Amino acid sequence: MSRPIQCIYDGEVFRPANSYQAKLAAEQHGAGELLALEPVEDRSPASHRHYFAAIREAWKSIPEDQAAAPWALSPEHLRKYALVRAGYADAATTDCGSNAAALRVASAMKGLNEFAVVAVHGSTVTAYTPHSQSTRAMGKKAFQESKDAVLNVIAGLLGMTVDQLPNSEAA
């Protein structure tokens, strides 16, 4: 996977912003190669901090009767489970031929990715792997949409609204 190259527009051409960026460009692209440039909007650091703080505080307020749920193990488990529930996940479905086989496959799948949500329906197993929310994987708009969706899922799990979540003041 190629890495983004920061460039500066000088009024006529885009040039790599510094020698490191020029080195990346030379490693990843050939001279004369036609590339499409797309602006990237930086995320708000305050929004990013708010999001992770809200998840951490929500995790601390999980009721005792839900503390044994797989999504209650850590703030990261909670976030990734909520990503899956909100639809920010890849799904892989396998027909195992029988429910007994599906249960065995599901058990094995859970060990491959601690954050995957594995569901058995009859003879089929579906593994949902949460999307990354890294700045490389999600731009500003996608991150904000996923952030809102995740906080809504978490609020629902805890039986409250997003405004009632600890540390829910918008950033």
PDB file of C-alpha atoms in Angstrom:
ATOM      1  CA  MET A   1       0.000   0.000   0.000  1.00  0.00           C
ATOM      2  CA  SER A   2       1.408   3.359  -0.947  1.00  0.00           C
ATOM      3  CA  ARG A   3       1.689   6.093   1.627  1.00  0.00           C
ATOM      4  CA  PRO A   4       0.253   9.576   1.115  1.00  0.00           C
ATOM      5  CA  ILE A   5       2.744  12.170  -0.044  1.00  0.00           C
ATOM      6  CA  GLN A   6       2.426  15.704   1.276  1.00  0.00           C
ATOM      7  CA  CYS A   7       2.827  18.245  -1.501  1.00  0.00           C
ATOM      8  CA  ILE A   8       2.895  22.002  -1.860  1.00  0.00           C
ATOM      9  CA  TYR A   9       1.298  23.736  -4.825  1.00  0.00           C
ATOM     10  CA  ASP A  10       3.636  26.459  -6.103  1.00  0.00           C
ATOM     11  CA  GLY A  11       1.129  28.045  -8.505  1.00  0.00           C
ATOM     12  CA  GLU A  12       2.051  25.745 -11.385  1.00  0.00           C
ATOM     13  CA  VAL A  13       2.905  22.293 -10.057  1.00  0.00           C
ATOM     14  CA  PHE A  14       2.601  20.192  -6.936  1.00  0.00           C
ATOM     15  CA  ARG A  15       5.989  19.427  -5.385  1.00  0.00           C
ATOM     16  CA  PRO A  16       6.785  17.101  -2.466  1.00  0.00           C
ATOM     17  CA  ALA A  17       6.823  19.194   0.717  1.00  0.00           C
ATOM     18  CA  ASN A  18      10.326  18.108   1.808  1.00  0.00           C
ATOM     19  CA  SER A  19      13.115  15.657   1.013  1.00  0.00           C
ATOM     20  CA  TYR A  20      11.431  12.811   2.893  1.00  0.00           C
ATOM     21  CA  GLN A  21       8.230  13.305   0.885  1.00  0.00           C
ATOM     22  CA  ALA A  22      10.293  13.436  -2.326  1.00  0.00           C
ATOM     23  CA  LYS A  23      11.931  10.125  -1.366  1.00  0.00           C
ATOM     24  CA  LEU A  24       8.502   8.546  -0.792  1.00  0.00           C
ATOM     25  CA  ALA A  25       7.330   9.827  -4.175  1.00  0.00           C
ATOM     26  CA  ALA A  26      10.381   8.365  -5.913  1.00  0.00           C
ATOM     27  CA  GLU A  27       9.918   4.996  -4.172  1.00  0.00           C
ATOM     28  CA  GLN A  28       6.210   4.741  -4.926  1.00  0.00           C
ATOM     29  CA  HIS A  29       5.808   6.319  -8.373  1.00  0.00           C
ATOM     30  CA  GLY A  30       7.590   6.509 -11.679  1.00  0.00           C
ATOM     31  CA  ALA A  31       8.534   9.763 -13.405  1.00  0.00           C
ATOM     32  CA  GLY A  32       5.693  10.915 -15.648  1.00  0.00           C
ATOM     33  CA  GLU A  33       3.106   8.775 -13.856  1.00  0.00           C
ATOM     34  CA  LEU A  34      -0.342  10.378 -13.847  1.00  0.00           C
ATOM     35  CA  LEU A  35      -1.816  10.630 -10.332  1.00  0.00           C
ATOM     36  CA  ALA A  36      -5.139  11.965  -9.084  1.00  0.00           C
ATOM     37  CA  LEU A  37      -4.774  14.249  -6.076  1.00  0.00           C
ATOM     38  CA  GLU A  38      -7.465  14.363  -3.454  1.00  0.00           C
ATOM     39  CA  PRO A  39      -7.516  16.864  -0.586  1.00  0.00           C
ATOM     40  CA  VAL A  40      -7.617  15.367   2.883  1.00  0.00           C
ATOM     41  CA  GLU A  41      -9.314  17.231   5.686  1.00  0.00           C
ATOM     42  CA  ASP A  42      -7.570  16.810   8.995  1.00  0.00           C
ATOM     43  CA  ARG A  43      -9.641  15.581  11.893  1.00  0.00           C
ATOM     44  CA  SER A  44     -10.165  17.722  14.900  1.00  0.00           C
ATOM     45  CA  PRO A  45      -7.816  16.602  17.679  1.00  0.00           C
ATOM     46  CA  ALA A  46     -10.424  17.794  20.190  1.00  0.00           C
ATOM     47  CA  SER A  47     -13.111  15.610  18.582  1.00  0.00           C
ATOM     48  CA  HIS A  48     -10.741  12.638  18.587  1.00  0.00           C
ATOM     49  CA  ARG A  49      -9.906  13.119  22.289  1.00  0.00           C
ATOM     50  CA  HIS A  50     -13.575  13.607  23.175  1.00  0.00           C
ATOM     51  CA  TYR A  51     -14.523  10.379  21.417  1.00  0.00           C
ATOM     52  CA  PHE A  52     -12.025   8.185  23.232  1.00  0.00           C
ATOM     53  CA  ALA A  53     -12.699   9.896  26.571  1.00  0.00           C
ATOM     54  CA  ALA A  54     -16.451   9.351  26.150  1.00  0.00           C
ATOM     55  CA  ILE A  55     -15.894   5.667  25.396  1.00  0.00           C
ATOM     56  CA  ARG A  56     -13.572   5.266  28.394  1.00  0.00           C
ATOM     57  CA  GLU A  57     -16.079   6.954  30.720  1.00  0.00           C
ATOM     58  CA  ALA A  58     -19.001   4.958  29.302  1.00  0.00           C
ATOM     59  CA  TRP A  59     -17.035   1.756  29.854  1.00  0.00           C
ATOM     60  CA  LYS A  60     -16.472   2.724  33.483  1.00  0.00           C
ATOM     61  CA  SER A  61     -20.234   3.064  33.913  1.00  0.00           C
ATOM     62  CA  ILE A  62     -21.195  -0.371  32.549  1.00  0.00           C
ATOM     63  CA  PRO A  63     -23.702  -1.879  35.005  1.00  0.00           C
ATOM     64  CA  GLU A  64     -22.501  -4.844  37.024  1.00  0.00           C
ATOM     65  CA  ASP A  65     -25.050  -7.176  35.421  1.00  0.00           C
ATOM     66  CA  GLN A  66     -23.450  -6.474  31.988  1.00  0.00           C
ATOM     67  CA  ALA A  67     -19.816  -6.608  33.112  1.00  0.00           C
ATOM     68  CA  ALA A  68     -19.377 -10.190  31.850  1.00  0.00           C
ATOM     69  CA  ALA A  69     -20.375  -9.309  28.268  1.00  0.00           C
ATOM     70  CA  PRO A  70     -17.511  -9.691  25.757  1.00  0.00           C
ATOM     71  CA  TRP A  71     -17.845  -6.008  24.819  1.00  0.00           C
ATOM     72  CA  ALA A  72     -17.359  -4.993  28.459  1.00  0.00           C
ATOM     73  CA  LEU A  73     -13.779  -6.293  28.758  1.00  0.00           C
ATOM     74  CA  SER A  74     -12.142  -2.946  27.946  1.00  0.00           C
ATOM     75  CA  PRO A  75     -12.913   0.417  26.348  1.00  0.00           C
ATOM     76  CA  GLU A  76     -11.340  -0.942  23.143  1.00  0.00           C
ATOM     77  CA  HIS A  77     -13.630  -4.001  23.156  1.00  0.00           C
ATOM     78  CA  LEU A  78     -16.611  -1.691  23.693  1.00  0.00           C
ATOM     79  CA  ARG A  79     -15.592   0.621  20.823  1.00  0.00           C
ATOM     80  CA  LYS A  80     -14.949  -2.198  18.379  1.00  0.00           C
ATOM     81  CA  TYR A  81     -18.167  -4.005  19.287  1.00  0.00           C
ATOM     82  CA  ALA A  82     -20.072  -0.750  18.749  1.00  0.00           C
ATOM     83  CA  LEU A  83     -18.339  -0.285  15.366  1.00  0.00           C
ATOM     84  CA  VAL A  84     -19.649  -3.686  14.308  1.00  0.00           C
ATOM     85  CA  ARG A  85     -23.158  -2.980  15.613  1.00  0.00           C
ATOM     86  CA  ALA A  86     -23.148   0.360  13.787  1.00  0.00           C
ATOM     87  CA  GLY A  87     -22.243  -1.328  10.501  1.00  0.00           C
ATOM     88  CA  TYR A  88     -18.585  -0.255  10.359  1.00  0.00           C
ATOM     89  CA  ALA A  89     -17.271  -3.768   9.816  1.00  0.00           C
ATOM     90  CA  ASP A  90     -16.377  -6.323   7.190  1.00  0.00           C
ATOM     91  CA  ALA A  91     -18.412  -9.522   7.245  1.00  0.00           C
ATOM     92  CA  ALA A  92     -17.328 -12.998   6.197  1.00  0.00           C
ATOM     93  CA  THR A  93     -19.951 -15.752   6.153  1.00  0.00           C
ATOM     94  CA  THR A  94     -19.238 -19.477   5.957  1.00  0.00           C
ATOM     95  CA  ASP A  95     -21.741 -22.326   5.589  1.00  0.00           C
ATOM     96  CA  CYS A  96     -20.459 -25.133   7.784  1.00  0.00           C
ATOM     97  CA  GLY A  97     -23.075 -27.744   6.861  1.00  0.00           C
ATOM     98  CA  SER A  98     -24.526 -28.202  10.343  1.00  0.00           C
ATOM     99  CA  ASN A  99     -25.144 -26.218  13.479  1.00  0.00           C
ATOM    100  CA  ALA A 100     -22.644 -28.344  15.442  1.00  0.00           C
ATOM    101  CA  ALA A 101     -19.929 -27.630  12.875  1.00  0.00           C
ATOM    102  CA  ALA A 102     -20.866 -23.939  12.826  1.00  0.00           C
ATOM    103  CA  LEU A 103     -20.459 -23.756  16.604  1.00  0.00           C
ATOM    104  CA  ARG A 104     -16.986 -25.340  16.357  1.00  0.00           C
ATOM    105  CA  VAL A 105     -15.945 -22.965  13.556  1.00  0.00           C
ATOM    106  CA  ALA A 106     -17.289 -19.967  15.501  1.00  0.00           C
ATOM    107  CA  SER A 107     -15.256 -20.978  18.520  1.00  0.00           C
ATOM    108  CA  ALA A 108     -12.104 -21.180  16.409  1.00  0.00           C
ATOM    109  CA  MET A 109     -12.849 -17.843  14.698  1.00  0.00           C
ATOM    110  CA  LYS A 110     -13.146 -16.019  18.018  1.00  0.00           C
ATOM    111  CA  GLY A 111      -9.539 -16.940  18.754  1.00  0.00           C
ATOM    112  CA  LEU A 112      -8.271 -15.379  15.513  1.00  0.00           C
ATOM    113  CA  ASN A 113      -9.330 -11.810  16.273  1.00  0.00           C
ATOM    114  CA  GLU A 114     -10.271 -10.804  19.804  1.00  0.00           C
ATOM    115  CA  PHE A 115     -12.396  -7.924  18.488  1.00  0.00           C
ATOM    116  CA  ALA A 116     -14.346  -9.882  15.874  1.00  0.00           C
ATOM    117  CA  VAL A 117     -18.019 -10.406  16.567  1.00  0.00           C
ATOM    118  CA  VAL A 118     -18.912 -13.956  15.558  1.00  0.00           C
ATOM    119  CA  ALA A 119     -22.531 -14.999  15.040  1.00  0.00           C
ATOM    120  CA  VAL A 120     -23.967 -18.455  14.353  1.00  0.00           C
ATOM    121  CA  HIS A 121     -27.267 -18.819  12.485  1.00  0.00           C
ATOM    122  CA  GLY A 122     -28.111 -22.458  11.934  1.00  0.00           C
ATOM    123  CA  SER A 123     -25.281 -23.919   9.891  1.00  0.00           C
ATOM    124  CA  THR A 124     -23.674 -20.591   8.980  1.00  0.00           C
ATOM    125  CA  VAL A 125     -21.094 -18.514  10.807  1.00  0.00           C
ATOM    126  CA  THR A 126     -20.540 -14.832  10.164  1.00  0.00           C
ATOM    127  CA  ALA A 127     -17.478 -13.048  11.491  1.00  0.00           C
ATOM    128  CA  TYR A 128     -17.708  -9.259  11.649  1.00  0.00           C
ATOM    129  CA  THR A 129     -14.356  -7.489  11.820  1.00  0.00           C
ATOM    130  CA  PRO A 130     -14.545  -3.825  12.871  1.00  0.00           C
ATOM    131  CA  HIS A 131     -13.135  -1.180  10.565  1.00  0.00           C
ATOM    132  CA  SER A 132     -10.107   0.801  11.642  1.00  0.00           C
ATOM    133  CA  GLN A 133     -10.753   4.394  12.642  1.00  0.00           C
ATOM    134  CA  SER A 134      -7.140   5.435  12.127  1.00  0.00           C
ATOM    135  CA  THR A 135      -6.565   8.711  10.327  1.00  0.00           C
ATOM    136  CA  ARG A 136      -5.227   6.735   7.372  1.00  0.00           C
ATOM    137  CA  ALA A 137      -8.337   4.533   7.209  1.00  0.00           C
ATOM    138  CA  MET A 138     -10.988   7.220   7.799  1.00  0.00           C
ATOM    139  CA  GLY A 139     -11.075  10.823   6.777  1.00  0.00           C
ATOM    140  CA  LYS A 140     -12.746  13.561   8.771  1.00  0.00           C
ATOM    141  CA  LYS A 141     -16.284  12.953   7.488  1.00  0.00           C
ATOM    142  CA  ALA A 142     -16.228   9.145   7.820  1.00  0.00           C
ATOM    143  CA  PHE A 143     -14.682   9.398  11.281  1.00  0.00           C
ATOM    144  CA  GLN A 144     -17.359  11.835  12.469  1.00  0.00           C
ATOM    145  CA  GLU A 145     -20.133   9.622  11.090  1.00  0.00           C
ATOM    146  CA  SER A 146     -18.657   6.511  12.714  1.00  0.00           C
ATOM    147  CA  LYS A 147     -18.033   8.384  15.972  1.00  0.00           C
ATOM    148  CA  ASP A 148     -21.685   9.462  16.159  1.00  0.00           C
ATOM    149  CA  ALA A 149     -22.899   5.949  15.296  1.00  0.00           C
ATOM    150  CA  VAL A 150     -20.611   4.283  17.863  1.00  0.00           C
ATOM    151  CA  LEU A 151     -21.665   6.639  20.651  1.00  0.00           C
ATOM    152  CA  ASN A 152     -25.319   5.950  19.794  1.00  0.00           C
ATOM    153  CA  VAL A 153     -24.743   2.191  20.008  1.00  0.00           C
ATOM    154  CA  ILE A 154     -22.918   2.545  23.324  1.00  0.00           C
ATOM    155  CA  ALA A 155     -25.675   4.738  24.735  1.00  0.00           C
ATOM    156  CA  GLY A 156     -28.219   2.115  23.673  1.00  0.00           C
ATOM    157  CA  LEU A 157     -26.232  -0.666  25.339  1.00  0.00           C
ATOM    158  CA  LEU A 158     -26.262   1.328  28.556  1.00  0.00           C
ATOM    159  CA  GLY A 159     -29.955   2.256  28.269  1.00  0.00           C
ATOM    160  CA  MET A 160     -29.424   5.973  27.821  1.00  0.00           C
ATOM    161  CA  THR A 161     -29.142   8.671  25.175  1.00  0.00           C
ATOM    162  CA  VAL A 162     -25.865  10.013  23.828  1.00  0.00           C
ATOM    163  CA  ASP A 163     -26.412  13.215  25.815  1.00  0.00           C
ATOM    164  CA  GLN A 164     -26.584  11.148  29.001  1.00  0.00           C
ATOM    165  CA  LEU A 165     -23.241   9.411  28.372  1.00  0.00           C
ATOM    166  CA  PRO A 166     -20.494  10.505  30.752  1.00  0.00           C
ATOM    167  CA  ASN A 167     -18.264  13.099  29.044  1.00  0.00           C
ATOM    168  CA  SER A 168     -20.802  13.487  26.217  1.00  0.00           C
ATOM    169  CA  GLU A 169     -20.358  17.207  25.685  1.00  0.00           C
ATOM    170  CA  ALA A 170     -19.791  17.702  21.957  1.00  0.00           C
ATOM    171  CA  ALA A 171     -16.302  18.666  20.919  1.00  0.00           C
TER     172      ALA A 171
END
